[in-house]
């Protein structure tokens, strides 16, 4: 394609979640960008918006200010420990390495009010390294990013517009085929970032690749249909970790809002209808979704007290859950059982026993060793169900987010990020760490934009 005849953008970004980071970084580096998004209500409906806005940053300045010692190497070690050594090492190193620079760039260049989360620890992270925005909700993060996108003259935006295909010639990207309400349009482009998320809303693909969680509620973007898989594999791309996913065991049944795992990490626990615990809740909220399916028939309750309630109010999702009426309070276990339908005898036994465990007077047969404090005073319960949040496998990419073929060579001009790409969670649900969704979404988008800027021949300044 000659420079003289080319009239399209330098970069097309398909997906207006984490992909907006690529658009902003590319524009900052002088590239013209077209963002296409299938859902015109994306600011409330995609996986970035539905997240708790937790972004790991290993070695950030906020950590230094808080006296937290961390490094990319320590983060990679945590990833490998959580995944039992099965995460993609190249991607783990690339994302851990860019993580601190990512959050600092978002704060400095995008003016996001990020802070380090230090009031509790997420399972698998050996130190406090998750950064977030006020309210700890993805909509606040995405709204702030979108404000910058809307003000950037080098970025054009089409919505609703669905990416149907990527065109190539001689193994290089030449453009995209886009479907809009007005018809189908072919747009020339030098590079394309697939940021269309994974395949969580494609029940056929979920049953094929994630049969263990296929019976759970899907809680994610309706546009996560596997478009990137279809387009990428059609161009000869390899795939990886298609059996990986993020589950969640704390989706409030009555309101379909996120009760959140901070409830557990502050000392709460889950019981089944018999009032019995069925595992070590602190292993992680992702894998515990499957435990709830297996051992509680997909029906469980988070039990907490007023201390835990107060500690979780910083989460907008938790407040929305409470406001929906999903949290039931009672003076004691017997009254709480009556209010929820849980076995009174079983719940009383469990409350009594967990109080002894949390006080250091007994050992938990499930292996849980971290209890912030015993429950005290009035107790409450939230009915929760297991959910599939998003898939963690996709097109195989390298450390610059370039989409790779089976022989390891890159498809020139094609990139993938977030759920469209293979992630860093290993296989299954057990390797997921908090932030493993947003970091590949935002971090790979940043790396892709920077690689495109280095690969695209920019016009000389006037």
XYZ file of N, CA, C and O in Angstrom, residues 233-384:
608
model
N -8.480 -16.021 13.898
C -8.203 -17.367 13.399
C -8.434 -17.446 11.896
O -7.778 -18.219 11.192
N -9.349 -16.627 11.379
C -9.573 -16.582 9.936
C -8.363 -16.061 9.182
O -8.198 -16.328 7.988
N -7.510 -15.320 9.890
C -6.282 -14.793 9.289
C -5.064 -15.650 9.619
O -3.940 -15.259 9.320
N -5.305 -16.795 10.249
C -4.204 -17.704 10.566
C -3.600 -17.530 11.929
O -2.530 -18.088 12.214
N -4.262 -16.773 12.812
C -3.720 -16.547 14.147
C -3.831 -17.790 15.011
O -4.770 -18.585 14.875
N -2.877 -17.952 15.918
C -2.921 -19.030 16.900
C -3.744 -18.577 18.096
O -3.934 -17.376 18.324
N -4.244 -19.538 18.852
C -4.978 -19.236 20.085
C -4.261 -19.875 21.270
O -3.435 -20.777 21.104
N -4.588 -19.402 22.463
C -3.947 -19.945 23.667
C -4.836 -19.729 24.881
O -5.577 -18.746 24.955
N -4.789 -20.660 25.817
C -5.468 -20.561 27.120
C -6.985 -20.359 26.982
O -7.591 -19.632 27.773
N -7.596 -21.011 26.016
C -9.034 -20.832 25.824
C -9.859 -21.415 26.966
O -11.058 -21.148 27.060
N -9.235 -22.183 27.842
C -9.950 -22.743 28.997
C -9.839 -21.851 30.230
O -10.314 -22.208 31.307
N -9.245 -20.678 30.092
C -9.039 -19.787 31.237
C -10.192 -18.793 31.340
O -10.707 -18.305 30.337
N -10.571 -18.471 32.578
C -11.666 -17.519 32.768
C -11.616 -16.926 34.172
O -10.969 -17.458 35.061
N -12.318 -15.797 34.318
C -12.547 -15.249 35.648
C -13.980 -15.548 36.050
O -14.929 -15.099 35.421
N -14.107 -16.326 37.115
C -15.411 -16.518 37.714
C -15.567 -15.576 38.889
O -14.645 -14.837 39.249
N -16.746 -15.581 39.479
C -16.948 -14.795 40.706
C -18.041 -15.447 41.521
O -19.093 -15.801 40.993
N -17.779 -15.615 42.803
C -18.730 -16.290 43.687
C -19.573 -15.318 44.483
O -20.269 -15.728 45.406
N -19.553 -14.037 44.140
C -20.242 -13.048 44.975
C -21.168 -12.147 44.175
O -21.259 -10.946 44.432
N -21.877 -12.717 43.209
C -22.892 -11.949 42.488
C -24.209 -12.076 43.247
O -24.729 -13.178 43.424
N -24.730 -10.953 43.728
C -25.960 -10.990 44.509
C -27.109 -11.530 43.669
O -27.389 -11.029 42.582
N -27.772 -12.554 44.165
C -28.806 -13.248 43.391
C -30.011 -12.354 43.109
O -30.558 -12.374 42.007
N -30.424 -11.584 44.090
C -31.650 -10.811 43.946
C -31.493 -9.610 43.027
O -32.421 -9.223 42.329
N -30.309 -9.014 43.005
C -30.120 -7.749 42.295
C -29.172 -7.834 41.115
O -29.054 -6.869 40.350
N -28.460 -8.972 40.958
C -27.439 -9.121 39.910
C -26.407 -7.990 39.993
O -25.938 -7.474 38.979
N -26.069 -7.609 41.218
C -24.997 -6.650 41.465
C -23.891 -7.373 42.224
O -24.109 -8.440 42.795
N -22.720 -6.785 42.241
C -21.570 -7.448 42.834
C -21.470 -7.148 44.322
O -21.258 -5.995 44.718
N -21.642 -8.179 45.141
C -21.462 -7.999 46.583
C -19.993 -7.762 46.915
O -19.667 -7.004 47.830
N -19.104 -8.412 46.182
C -17.677 -8.163 46.325
C -16.978 -9.100 47.293
O -17.559 -9.545 48.284
N -15.713 -9.388 47.002
C -14.942 -10.319 47.822
C -14.263 -9.628 48.992
O -13.700 -10.294 49.866
N -14.323 -8.311 49.042
C -13.827 -7.625 50.240
C -14.617 -8.069 51.455
O -14.096 -8.077 52.579
N -15.869 -8.464 51.271
C -16.675 -8.987 52.371
C -15.993 -10.182 53.019
O -15.992 -10.337 54.244
N -15.408 -11.037 52.191
C -14.718 -12.231 52.689
C -13.370 -11.871 53.294
O -13.020 -12.322 54.391
N -12.612 -11.044 52.590
C -11.262 -10.733 53.054
C -11.275 -9.922 54.345
O -10.290 -9.892 55.075
N -12.394 -9.284 54.646
C -12.521 -8.585 55.925
C -13.052 -9.500 57.027
O -13.238 -9.041 58.162
N -13.314 -10.777 56.708
C -13.708 -11.718 57.748
C -15.022 -12.428 57.540
O -15.441 -13.221 58.385
N -15.708 -12.177 56.414
C -16.943 -12.884 56.123
C -16.681 -14.282 55.590
O -15.541 -14.676 55.340
N -17.743 -15.040 55.405
C -17.605 -16.399 54.864
C -18.875 -16.776 54.127
O -19.907 -16.102 54.242
N -18.811 -17.858 53.345
C -19.949 -18.332 52.572
C -20.493 -19.614 53.161
O -19.725 -20.486 53.592
N -21.828 -19.744 53.151
C -22.487 -20.973 53.595
C -23.479 -21.412 52.535
O -23.948 -20.613 51.721
N -23.818 -22.725 52.565
C -24.854 -23.244 51.681
C -26.195 -23.219 52.411
O -26.308 -22.690 53.528
N -27.218 -23.823 51.814
C -28.557 -23.791 52.424
C -28.580 -24.503 53.772
O -29.400 -24.173 54.641
N -27.656 -25.436 53.961
C -27.584 -26.138 55.241
C -26.843 -25.325 56.305
O -26.678 -25.795 57.440
N -26.383 -24.147 55.934
C -25.664 -23.303 56.888
C -24.209 -23.680 57.054
O -23.542 -23.183 57.970
N -23.696 -24.542 56.176
C -22.328 -25.024 56.294
C -21.405 -24.342 55.290
O -21.782 -24.088 54.146
N -20.185 -24.042 55.721
C -19.149 -23.615 54.785
C -18.714 -24.815 53.951
O -18.867 -25.958 54.372
N -18.157 -24.538 52.768
C -17.800 -25.643 51.882
C -16.422 -25.489 51.270
O -16.089 -26.124 50.272
N -15.575 -24.628 51.868
C -14.217 -24.488 51.367
C -13.514 -23.306 51.993
O -14.048 -22.615 52.865
N -12.281 -23.079 51.531
C -11.474 -21.948 51.975
C -11.748 -20.775 51.051
O -11.236 -20.714 49.931
N -12.526 -19.827 51.515
C -12.954 -18.715 50.676
C -11.801 -17.822 50.235
O -11.888 -17.144 49.200
N -10.703 -17.811 50.986
C -9.619 -16.885 50.674
C -8.707 -17.367 49.553
O -7.748 -16.673 49.212
N -8.980 -18.538 48.967
C -8.170 -18.959 47.817
C -8.395 -18.021 46.644
O -7.524 -17.850 45.798
N -9.591 -17.423 46.552
C -9.865 -16.488 45.472
C -11.303 -16.555 45.014
O -11.916 -17.625 45.011
N -11.833 -15.411 44.630
C -13.239 -15.363 44.239
C -13.494 -16.009 42.896
O -14.619 -16.441 42.612
N -12.465 -16.102 42.040
C -12.668 -16.682 40.715
C -12.930 -18.177 40.812
O -13.951 -18.684 40.335
N -12.025 -18.910 41.459
C -12.201 -20.351 41.570
C -13.342 -20.740 42.499
O -13.892 -21.845 42.404
N -13.725 -19.820 43.403
C -14.783 -20.170 44.348
C -16.159 -20.201 43.684
O -17.109 -20.757 44.237
N -16.263 -19.611 42.503
C -17.513 -19.735 41.750
C -17.785 -21.200 41.427
O -18.916 -21.685 41.568
N -16.751 -21.915 41.011
C -16.909 -23.332 40.696
C -17.201 -24.135 41.956
O -18.002 -25.083 41.929
N -16.569 -23.758 43.083
C -16.839 -24.448 44.345
C -18.313 -24.296 44.731
O -18.934 -25.232 45.241
N -18.877 -23.113 44.481
C -20.290 -22.901 44.795
C -21.183 -23.749 43.904
O -22.197 -24.287 44.356
N -20.800 -23.879 42.651
C -21.571 -24.749 41.750
C -21.510 -26.198 42.205
O -22.519 -26.912 42.211
N -20.325 -26.632 42.620
C -20.120 -28.035 42.971
C -20.725 -28.400 44.325
O -21.337 -29.465 44.468
N -20.552 -27.533 45.307
C -20.853 -27.913 46.685
C -22.051 -27.198 47.309
O -22.416 -27.510 48.438
N -22.613 -26.234 46.606
C -23.761 -25.521 47.149
C -24.889 -25.411 46.125
O -25.803 -24.607 46.301
N -24.790 -26.221 45.069
C -25.800 -26.200 44.002
C -26.025 -24.791 43.453
O -27.133 -24.431 43.047
N -24.965 -23.999 43.438
C -25.054 -22.657 42.892
C -25.828 -21.677 43.752
O -26.220 -20.611 43.283
N -26.020 -22.011 45.036
C -26.828 -21.174 45.921
C -26.097 -21.018 47.250
O -25.907 -21.983 47.983
N -25.665 -19.800 47.550
C -24.894 -19.584 48.769
C -25.225 -18.220 49.362
O -25.911 -17.398 48.735
N -24.734 -17.995 50.566
C -24.918 -16.717 51.259
C -23.585 -16.270 51.826
O -22.839 -17.074 52.405
N -23.273 -14.982 51.668
C -22.137 -14.385 52.357
C -22.633 -13.893 53.706
O -23.610 -13.134 53.780
N -21.975 -14.326 54.779
C -22.343 -13.929 56.130
C -21.323 -12.903 56.622
O -20.105 -13.121 56.508
N -21.805 -11.793 57.158
C -20.932 -10.705 57.589
C -21.531 -9.996 58.795
O -22.630 -10.340 59.241
N -20.796 -9.053 59.330
C -21.315 -8.252 60.444
C -21.194 -6.771 60.107
O -20.803 -6.408 58.986
N -21.527 -5.921 61.071
C -21.554 -4.493 60.785
C -20.161 -3.900 60.591
O -19.988 -2.915 59.867
N -19.156 -4.511 61.209
C -17.781 -4.055 60.975
C -17.397 -4.273 59.514
O -16.826 -3.381 58.864
N -17.700 -5.460 58.987
C -17.395 -5.767 57.589
C -18.206 -4.864 56.663
O -17.697 -4.366 55.661
N -19.467 -4.655 57.008
C -20.327 -3.762 56.233
C -19.679 -2.387 56.078
O -19.576 -1.839 54.969
N -19.213 -1.834 57.170
C -18.608 -0.505 57.131
C -17.323 -0.499 56.299
O -17.040 0.464 55.568
N -16.569 -1.583 56.370
C -15.307 -1.660 55.638
C -15.513 -1.772 54.132
O -14.611 -1.443 53.353
N -16.691 -2.234 53.704
C -16.955 -2.461 52.280
C -17.705 -1.318 51.617
O -17.947 -1.352 50.402
N -18.076 -0.311 52.383
C -18.883 0.777 51.823
C -18.130 1.628 50.806
O -18.745 2.410 50.070
N -16.816 1.484 50.725
C -16.062 2.243 49.728
C -16.295 1.732 48.318
O -15.946 2.404 47.341
N -16.900 0.551 48.176
C -17.195 -0.027 46.869
C -18.602 0.366 46.422
O -19.593 0.049 47.085
N -18.698 1.033 45.290
C -20.004 1.429 44.761
C -20.889 0.218 44.514
O -22.107 0.266 44.740
N -20.306 -0.870 44.021
C -21.088 -2.080 43.750
C -21.694 -2.643 45.030
O -22.837 -3.104 45.041
N -20.926 -2.627 46.109
C -21.446 -3.122 47.380
C -22.594 -2.240 47.855
O -23.630 -2.736 48.319
N -22.426 -0.922 47.738
C -23.499 -0.025 48.154
C -24.764 -0.265 47.324
O -25.880 -0.243 47.847
N -24.590 -0.500 46.019
C -25.750 -0.777 45.168
C -26.437 -2.075 45.584
O -27.672 -2.179 45.558
N -25.640 -3.053 45.990
C -26.205 -4.326 46.462
C -27.032 -4.103 47.721
O -28.146 -4.624 47.852
N -26.491 -3.333 48.636
C -27.208 -3.042 49.881
C -28.489 -2.265 49.594
O -29.564 -2.579 50.124
N -28.382 -1.269 48.731
C -29.551 -0.441 48.413
C -30.660 -1.237 47.731
O -31.828 -0.868 47.806
N -30.288 -2.339 47.086
C -31.292 -3.174 46.418
C -32.109 -3.992 47.407
O -33.112 -4.604 47.027
N -31.667 -4.056 48.656
C -32.351 -4.867 49.659
C -31.829 -6.283 49.755
O -32.416 -7.121 50.458
N -30.713 -6.563 49.076
C -30.183 -7.929 49.065
C -29.564 -8.347 50.396
O -29.428 -9.543 50.667
N -29.159 -7.392 51.214
C -28.536 -7.705 52.502
C -29.611 -7.792 53.588
O -30.350 -6.824 53.821
N -29.694 -8.933 54.242
C -30.661 -9.152 55.326
C -29.929 -9.132 56.664
O -28.916 -9.819 56.835
N -30.459 -8.372 57.626
C -29.857 -8.260 58.952
C -30.713 -8.977 59.992
O -31.925 -9.094 59.849
N -30.055 -9.448 61.046
C -30.767 -10.069 62.172
C -29.918 -9.943 63.416
O -28.705 -9.714 63.351
N -30.549 -10.115 64.559
C -29.830 -9.991 65.836
C -28.974 -11.206 66.147
O -28.000 -11.113 66.893
N -29.346 -12.363 65.595
C -28.580 -13.578 65.870
C -28.757 -14.555 64.719
O -29.515 -14.305 63.774
N -28.057 -15.703 64.810
C -28.071 -16.691 63.739
C -29.462 -17.280 63.516
O -29.871 -17.518 62.373
N -30.200 -17.505 64.586
C -31.537 -18.092 64.441
C -32.457 -17.170 63.648
O -33.177 -17.607 62.736
N -32.436 -15.886 63.963
C -33.282 -14.923 63.258
C -32.823 -14.737 61.818
O -33.644 -14.578 60.902
N -31.503 -14.781 61.593
C -30.996 -14.648 60.234
C -31.399 -15.852 59.392
O -31.744 -15.715 58.213
N -31.367 -17.021 59.987
C -31.792 -18.232 59.273
C -33.257 -18.125 58.873
O -33.644 -18.477 57.755
N -34.082 -17.602 59.765
C -35.498 -17.442 59.460
C -35.719 -16.448 58.322
O -36.618 -16.619 57.487
N -34.882 -15.418 58.260
C -35.027 -14.388 57.240
C -34.528 -14.824 55.868
O -34.934 -14.259 54.851
N -33.652 -15.833 55.845
C -33.019 -16.230 54.580
C -33.414 -17.610 54.087
O -33.208 -17.921 52.914
N -33.934 -18.451 54.967
C -34.232 -19.815 54.574
C -33.080 -20.780 54.768
O -33.149 -21.942 54.374
N -31.999 -20.307 55.404
C -30.866 -21.171 55.715
C -31.228 -22.017 56.938
O -31.999 -21.592 57.800
N -30.650 -23.208 57.040
C -30.856 -24.059 58.217
C -30.383 -23.327 59.475
O -29.222 -22.903 59.563
N -31.272 -23.187 60.450
C -30.924 -22.474 61.685
C -29.849 -23.214 62.466
O -28.893 -22.606 62.973
N -29.996 -24.526 62.581
C -29.018 -25.308 63.347
C -27.641 -25.235 62.702
O -26.620 -25.019 63.375
N -27.598 -25.409 61.377
C -26.315 -25.381 60.683
C -25.654 -24.025 60.745
O -24.443 -23.910 60.958
N -26.435 -22.960 60.563
C -25.874 -21.621 60.593
C -25.340 -21.287 61.982
O -24.257 -20.700 62.107
N -26.073 -21.660 63.007
C -25.607 -21.381 64.368
C -24.283 -22.093 64.642
O -23.345 -21.489 65.203
N -24.182 -23.339 64.227
C -22.941 -24.097 64.419
C -21.782 -23.424 63.686
O -20.673 -23.303 64.225
N -22.036 -22.969 62.459
C -20.980 -22.362 61.656
C -20.550 -21.021 62.224
O -19.350 -20.724 62.304
N -21.495 -20.213 62.635
C -21.150 -18.920 63.235
C -20.323 -19.125 64.497
O -19.280 -18.475 64.693
N -20.751 -20.052 65.338
C -20.011 -20.315 66.577
C -18.598 -20.798 66.270
O -17.620 -20.345 66.899
N -18.486 -21.713 65.308
C -17.185 -22.296 65.005
C -16.252 -21.275 64.360
O -15.053 -21.218 64.690
N -16.760 -20.470 63.435
C -15.891 -19.483 62.793
C -15.426 -18.416 63.784
O -14.308 -17.899 63.660
N -16.253 -18.114 64.766
C -15.814 -17.165 65.791
C -14.617 -17.724 66.569
O -13.670 -17.001 66.878
N -14.656 -19.013 66.851
C -13.540 -19.650 67.554
C -12.297 -19.695 66.659
O -11.176 -19.458 67.128
N -12.496 -20.004 65.371
C -11.354 -20.048 64.449
C -10.718 -18.662 64.334
O -9.492 -18.510 64.426
N -11.564 -17.638 64.124
C -11.050 -16.281 63.956
C -10.361 -15.768 65.207
O -9.465 -14.909 65.134
N -10.765 -16.294 66.367
C -10.139 -15.893 67.635
C -8.890 -16.706 67.936
O -8.241 -16.496 68.976
N -8.528 -17.633 67.043
C -7.342 -18.458 67.250
C -7.543 -19.610 68.205
O -6.570 -20.196 68.687
N -8.809 -19.973 68.465
C -9.116 -21.044 69.412
C -9.398 -22.377 68.723
O -9.607 -23.388 69.400
N -9.421 -22.386 67.400
C -9.676 -23.611 66.642
C -9.004 -23.492 65.287
O -8.650 -22.390 64.841
N -8.835 -24.646 64.625
C -8.218 -24.694 63.301
C -9.297 -24.980 62.273
O -10.163 -25.838 62.481
N -9.264 -24.270 61.169
C -10.264 -24.450 60.122
C -9.959 -25.711 59.324
O -8.865 -25.849 58.760
N -10.904 -26.616 59.256
C -10.706 -27.863 58.512
C -10.583 -27.621 57.009
O -10.087 -28.473 56.269
N -11.029 -26.456 56.530
C -10.908 -26.131 55.107
C -9.576 -25.471 54.776
O -9.301 -25.196 53.598
N -8.790 -25.169 55.782
C -7.454 -24.621 55.546
C -7.372 -23.113 55.519
O -6.307 -22.556 55.223
N -8.446 -22.424 55.836
C -8.382 -20.965 55.844
C -7.628 -20.496 57.090
O -7.955 -20.882 58.206
N -6.645 -19.634 56.875
C -5.832 -19.155 57.985
C -5.995 -17.661 58.241
O -5.592 -17.168 59.298
N -6.556 -16.943 57.264
C -6.690 -15.492 57.437
C -8.124 -15.130 57.799
O -9.061 -15.352 57.034
N -8.294 -14.598 58.996
C -9.576 -14.074 59.465
C -9.281 -12.729 60.105
O -8.550 -12.643 61.093
N -9.858 -11.673 59.563
C -9.531 -10.351 60.087
C -9.987 -10.197 61.536
O -9.271 -9.617 62.366
N -11.185 -10.711 61.824
C -11.716 -10.654 63.198
C -12.952 -11.536 63.268
O -13.602 -11.801 62.255
N -13.307 -12.023 64.471
C -14.546 -12.800 64.604
C -15.762 -11.910 64.355
O -15.730 -10.700 64.584
N -16.846 -12.504 63.860
C -18.096 -11.766 63.746
C -18.571 -11.367 65.132
O -18.402 -12.103 66.098
N -19.212 -10.199 65.202
C -19.709 -9.709 66.500
C -20.972 -8.887 66.282
O -21.142 -8.244 65.246
N -21.865 -8.927 67.251
C -23.087 -8.131 67.178
C -24.059 -8.655 66.140
O -24.146 -9.863 65.880
N -24.824 -7.747 65.534
C -25.785 -8.131 64.511
C -25.052 -8.744 63.323
O -23.931 -8.342 62.986
N -25.670 -9.731 62.715
C -25.069 -10.369 61.550
C -26.029 -10.256 60.365
O -27.243 -10.141 60.531
N -25.456 -10.282 59.174
C -26.244 -10.164 57.959
C -25.840 -11.214 56.949
O -24.811 -11.895 57.092
N -26.655 -11.363 55.903
C -26.368 -12.333 54.851
C -26.848 -11.794 53.515
O -27.892 -11.138 53.430
N -26.060 -12.071 52.484
C -26.415 -11.714 51.112
C -26.462 -13.002 50.306
O -25.464 -13.734 50.236
N -27.600 -13.306 49.690
C -27.698 -14.475 48.816
C -26.899 -14.199 47.547
O -27.090 -13.171 46.888
N -25.990 -15.113 47.210
C -25.133 -14.924 46.037
C -25.152 -16.163 45.168
O -25.482 -17.270 45.618
